Amino acid sequence: MTPRLLRTAVATALALGALGLTQPARATSSDGVHTVRVPDGDPRERSLAPRTSEPFSLIGITWDDPDAALNGTAQVRTRSLESGAWSAWRPLETDARTPEAGPERDRPGVRGGTQPLWTGPSDGFQMRVSGARLPAGLRVELVDPEAGSGAVHTAVVEPDAVGPDGAGPLAAGRPVVTSRSAWGADESLVKDPPTYTGNTKAMFVHHTAGTNAYACSQSASIVRGVFLYHVKSNGWNDIGYHFLVDKCGTVFEGRAGGIDKPVLGAHAYGFNTATSSVSVLGDYTTAATNAAVRQSVAKVAAWKLGLYGIDPTGTVVLTSGADNGKYKLGQKGTFYRISGHRDGYPTACPGQNLYNDLPKIRTLAASAGKLAAPAPESAAPWAEDEGVLGR
């Protein structure tokens, strides 16, 4: 037992009687992810009483059927490891869906789930969910990004400072990007090679939801937590997003396979093929963005789309690869080259304030630099037949 766990256990033993907390439910733990099963019961409402748990900094809820939707609400409250104070009830976004195409969809162990919530170091939780008919196999996922073989215990991550071919990032149009090795991705957890699709035609902008009350020195830990949740809780092969950006404007490399390559992601159910993604750490439903976030998202989008000679202010016709609640399988829609997640899926993501900033981000992207020469077309059996508008 580590010193931190020993201190937690001693504090738990002293406090349980006075606080009326239940002991942790039977759970399993693996490489930084501690899971707690929610007992079967009322098909429309489930809850777990306040309880002490293993330390965690990110929490979510998953269920057995990756194609099932919760169709209701999920809320959690957590206890700070440092102060012992309980948070208010916080909602979990329920819009995470499995990839609709490619080998990752049929991976064993793929689960449906909510978006994860960053809580900061915590050692207790309470949860409640409700819906018309809750999916089977509910479990709470407690993620400790400082545990496991891939964790990196550093306060500050130094980003890559050089673009391709040794040129500076601004001269080459490539944004400064913190690599996977720098933020501490445990590559042993990524079992399968990346899947490549046709040329990248659009960029979807997301937010990770959760809290904005994080220090930017914690950003690498948050990215590691999202990675662990996507891989070990959702059962995906890798983190779903291609890029992540924190509130200080630091850009992180997401899914492996080459940031300059058309890697199939798991970010926009129905429109993962031939698109890329950037997710901003935090919740922009009520919080406003800042200049650093807007500029970094614009630079990422301008550079990624510029690899294919695409005007980031234009539009494109995309074809849905699934019935996703907003589009039917095979239905075509016209999208901005830089779109919000909600444009293709029934979700509030990327939050109203970030969504309202997309016109400004497109303008910034247009002036981010000279577009690169188009990349050669990548052949892929599932590539979409898409028309291009506004070019």
XYZ file of C-alpha atoms in Angstrom, residues 12-346:
335
model
C -11.616 6.492 6.159
C -11.634 4.236 9.211
C -11.844 7.244 11.536
C -14.505 9.083 9.562
C -16.950 6.464 8.316
C -18.946 6.203 11.517
C -19.200 9.931 12.049
C -20.106 10.757 8.431
C -22.414 7.819 7.815
C -20.588 6.826 4.624
C -20.834 3.341 3.207
C -17.773 1.238 2.562
C -16.732 1.024 -1.115
C -18.804 -1.353 -3.215
C -17.099 -4.408 -4.643
C -14.912 -3.082 -7.402
C -12.085 -3.911 -9.767
C -9.015 -1.870 -10.616
C -6.557 -1.952 -13.491
C -3.804 0.477 -14.486
C -5.319 3.594 -12.975
C -9.008 2.774 -13.542
C -11.125 1.616 -10.583
C -14.636 0.408 -11.478
C -17.647 0.129 -9.180
C -20.654 -1.887 -10.357
C -24.097 -0.361 -9.883
C -26.461 -3.099 -8.592
C -29.449 -3.988 -10.764
C -32.788 -2.628 -9.622
C -35.331 -0.094 -10.787
C -35.032 0.078 -14.611
C -35.704 3.830 -14.500
C -33.664 5.010 -11.529
C -30.439 3.907 -9.815
C -28.176 5.463 -7.216
C -25.179 4.803 -5.009
C -24.973 6.343 -1.541
C -21.947 8.462 -0.542
C -18.933 6.207 -0.226
C -15.193 6.246 0.173
C -13.197 5.029 -2.824
C -9.719 4.607 -4.175
C -8.166 7.974 -5.148
C -9.284 9.321 -8.540
C -9.337 12.580 -10.484
C -11.796 11.783 -13.279
C -15.173 10.021 -13.127
C -17.745 8.680 -15.585
C -20.445 6.032 -15.979
C -20.432 3.235 -18.569
C -22.783 0.376 -19.521
C -22.637 -2.923 -21.388
C -24.250 -2.166 -24.766
C -22.173 0.330 -26.795
C -25.180 1.055 -29.024
C -27.526 1.834 -26.129
C -28.169 5.425 -25.080
C -28.863 6.398 -21.504
C -31.720 8.708 -22.584
C -31.883 10.383 -19.218
C -29.705 12.140 -16.708
C -26.583 11.112 -14.799
C -25.195 13.088 -11.878
C -22.297 12.669 -9.471
C -20.879 14.464 -6.457
C -17.351 13.852 -5.240
C -15.223 14.380 -2.140
C -11.960 16.302 -2.322
C -8.950 14.272 -1.242
C -7.279 17.432 0.058
C -10.075 19.181 1.955
C -12.606 16.417 2.549
C -15.375 18.705 1.251
C -18.140 17.332 -0.960
C -18.923 18.996 -4.263
C -22.383 19.946 -5.446
C -24.204 17.551 -7.777
C -22.741 17.778 -11.262
C -24.235 16.396 -14.490
C -22.406 14.029 -16.812
C -22.884 14.556 -20.537
C -24.379 11.425 -22.084
C -23.340 11.888 -25.720
C -20.336 9.530 -25.979
C -20.856 6.882 -28.692
C -18.732 4.102 -30.142
C -17.108 4.616 -33.574
C -19.533 3.823 -36.388
C -16.986 2.383 -38.840
C -13.674 0.572 -39.000
C -12.279 -2.295 -36.909
C -12.537 -0.379 -33.640
C -16.313 -0.689 -33.617
C -16.143 -4.467 -33.212
C -13.420 -4.573 -30.574
C -14.272 -6.821 -27.608
C -15.193 -4.934 -24.458
C -16.483 -1.766 -26.132
C -18.990 -0.063 -23.807
C -21.432 2.789 -23.957
C -20.798 5.658 -21.581
C -21.064 9.253 -20.515
C -18.401 11.834 -21.086
C -15.869 11.759 -18.235
C -15.771 14.559 -15.652
C -12.497 15.960 -14.273
C -12.852 16.354 -10.504
C -9.287 16.830 -9.287
C -7.867 14.481 -6.630
C -10.839 12.847 -4.869
C -11.495 9.872 -2.596
C -15.272 9.565 -2.399
C -18.326 9.788 -4.642
C -22.098 9.530 -4.859
C -24.092 8.946 -8.050
C -27.660 8.900 -9.362
C -29.050 8.174 -12.811
C -32.560 8.205 -14.217
C -34.158 7.555 -17.587
C -37.039 5.945 -19.439
C -35.207 2.610 -19.386
C -31.641 2.499 -18.136
C -29.108 0.341 -20.016
C -27.838 -2.833 -18.361
C -24.452 -3.226 -16.727
C -24.034 0.260 -15.283
C -20.751 0.915 -13.541
C -18.905 3.930 -12.193
C -15.434 4.529 -13.635
C -12.886 6.170 -11.322
C -9.714 7.191 -13.148
C -6.423 8.073 -11.457
C -4.126 9.437 -14.196
C -1.146 9.348 -11.796
C -1.383 5.557 -11.481
C -0.417 2.873 -13.943
C 2.745 2.200 -15.872
C 2.280 5.130 -18.249
C 1.850 7.914 -15.721
C 4.276 10.817 -15.827
C 4.644 12.821 -12.619
C 5.643 16.258 -13.856
C 4.126 19.626 -13.035
C 4.881 21.206 -16.411
C 5.044 19.655 -19.878
C 7.336 21.318 -22.388
C 5.755 21.266 -25.871
C 7.534 20.428 -29.098
C 9.034 23.636 -30.494
C 9.930 22.636 -34.043
C 7.671 22.064 -37.015
C 8.189 19.604 -39.864
C 11.523 19.632 -41.662
C 13.083 21.596 -38.795
C 11.209 24.823 -39.589
C 9.667 26.985 -36.881
C 5.988 26.241 -36.236
C 4.695 29.612 -37.437
C 6.780 29.578 -40.621
C 5.621 26.053 -41.466
C 2.027 26.645 -40.420
C 2.272 23.789 -37.917
C 1.135 24.587 -34.378
C 3.319 23.821 -31.390
C 2.105 20.400 -30.207
C 2.774 18.508 -26.955
C 3.533 14.944 -28.040
C 1.979 11.784 -26.638
C 5.243 10.844 -24.971
C 5.396 14.280 -23.320
C 1.931 14.028 -21.754
C 2.517 10.403 -20.762
C 0.426 8.145 -23.019
C 0.892 4.487 -22.030
C 1.416 3.087 -25.524
C 1.235 -0.492 -24.216
C -2.530 0.021 -23.829
C -2.975 0.733 -27.558
C -3.253 -2.772 -28.974
C -4.125 -2.183 -32.638
C -2.512 0.026 -35.297
C -4.363 3.188 -36.345
C -6.945 3.091 -39.131
C -6.643 5.613 -41.949
C -9.539 7.069 -43.943
C -9.826 9.306 -46.976
C -8.481 12.852 -46.961
C -9.477 15.048 -44.028
C -12.357 17.214 -45.214
C -13.538 18.971 -42.043
C -12.630 19.649 -38.424
C -15.108 19.112 -35.574
C -14.657 21.242 -32.458
C -15.528 19.735 -29.050
C -15.204 20.451 -25.357
C -14.485 17.784 -22.776
C -17.177 19.216 -20.434
C -16.491 18.890 -16.714
C -14.786 21.740 -14.922
C -12.808 24.793 -15.959
C -11.296 25.072 -12.457
C -8.022 23.364 -13.301
C -4.483 24.689 -13.359
C -2.803 24.443 -16.741
C -0.013 22.489 -15.024
C -2.695 19.772 -14.583
C -3.550 19.613 -18.280
C -1.287 16.652 -19.060
C -2.976 14.716 -16.232
C -6.408 15.565 -17.638
C -5.378 14.340 -21.094
C -4.010 11.128 -19.543
C -7.283 10.692 -17.669
C -9.342 11.073 -20.847
C -7.007 8.599 -22.594
C -7.431 6.018 -19.815
C -11.207 6.497 -19.777
C -11.530 6.087 -23.542
C -9.275 3.010 -23.646
C -10.025 1.153 -20.413
C -13.578 2.332 -19.667
C -15.099 2.805 -23.143
C -12.975 -0.028 -24.546
C -11.700 1.995 -27.512
C -8.273 1.386 -29.005
C -7.012 4.904 -28.237
C -8.125 8.353 -27.153
C -10.975 9.503 -29.386
C -9.832 13.056 -30.204
C -7.044 13.947 -32.628
C -5.999 17.091 -30.745
C -6.779 18.599 -27.344
C -6.309 22.215 -26.241
C -6.257 23.524 -22.668
C -7.491 26.927 -21.494
C -3.950 28.323 -21.751
C -3.814 27.403 -25.445
C -1.436 24.430 -25.135
C -2.093 21.889 -27.902
C -1.793 18.163 -27.147
C -1.412 15.332 -29.637
C -4.403 13.014 -29.314
C -4.958 9.776 -31.217
C -1.799 8.082 -32.479
C -0.990 7.539 -36.128
C 0.508 10.868 -37.165
C -1.003 14.303 -36.663
C -0.450 14.959 -40.388
C -2.290 11.769 -41.402
C -6.065 11.142 -41.888
C -6.485 8.911 -38.816
C -9.970 7.552 -38.094
C -11.082 9.011 -34.764
C -13.871 8.351 -32.273
C -15.268 11.839 -31.766
C -18.345 12.514 -33.928
C -20.616 9.470 -34.209
C -21.806 9.311 -37.812
C -19.058 11.583 -39.129
C -15.760 10.113 -37.928
C -14.683 9.195 -41.455
C -12.589 11.804 -43.293
C -12.789 14.320 -40.439
C -10.453 15.448 -37.694
C -11.195 16.808 -34.227
C -9.955 19.199 -31.581
C -11.393 19.181 -28.053
C -10.964 22.029 -25.572
C -10.472 20.972 -21.949
C -13.340 22.385 -19.904
C -17.039 23.226 -20.122
C -18.020 26.107 -22.378
C -21.748 25.917 -21.783
C -21.526 28.865 -19.395
C -17.809 29.741 -19.330
C -16.411 31.995 -22.048
C -13.420 31.076 -24.165
C -10.318 33.268 -24.323
C -7.962 34.442 -27.042
C -5.449 31.644 -26.359
C -8.089 28.938 -26.880
C -9.511 30.539 -30.020
C -6.090 31.062 -31.573
C -4.891 27.521 -30.836
C -8.053 25.902 -32.212
C -7.758 28.090 -35.312
C -4.077 27.191 -35.829
C -4.762 23.465 -35.486
C -7.672 23.614 -37.927
C -5.854 25.836 -40.439
C -2.790 23.601 -40.461
C -4.709 20.303 -40.633
C -7.078 21.450 -43.394
C -4.218 23.259 -45.136
C -2.458 19.936 -45.670
C -5.234 19.227 -48.195
C -5.417 22.711 -49.702
C -8.763 23.410 -48.007
C -10.097 26.884 -47.231
C -11.039 26.739 -43.507
C -13.911 29.202 -44.070
C -15.604 27.021 -46.681
C -18.218 24.274 -46.509
C -18.379 20.599 -47.434
C -21.047 17.939 -47.952
C -20.575 14.957 -45.617
C -22.497 11.688 -45.565
C -23.595 10.184 -42.272
C -22.184 6.752 -41.498
C -24.862 5.925 -38.906
C -28.322 6.731 -37.603
C -27.194 9.062 -34.835
C -30.383 10.802 -33.752
C -29.808 13.848 -35.965
C -28.859 12.267 -39.288
C -29.964 8.997 -40.847
C -27.483 6.502 -42.281
C -26.514 7.749 -45.735
C -28.058 11.191 -45.268
C -25.983 14.070 -46.620
C -25.514 17.388 -44.895
C -23.624 20.587 -45.598
C -21.112 21.493 -42.892
C -18.669 24.298 -42.333
C -15.107 23.069 -42.713
C -14.736 24.006 -39.028
C -17.932 22.794 -37.368
C -19.118 22.141 -33.844
C -19.912 18.633 -32.635
C -23.585 19.633 -32.332
C -23.741 20.295 -36.075
C -23.563 16.562 -36.735
C -24.923 14.995 -33.534
C -27.699 15.796 -30.992
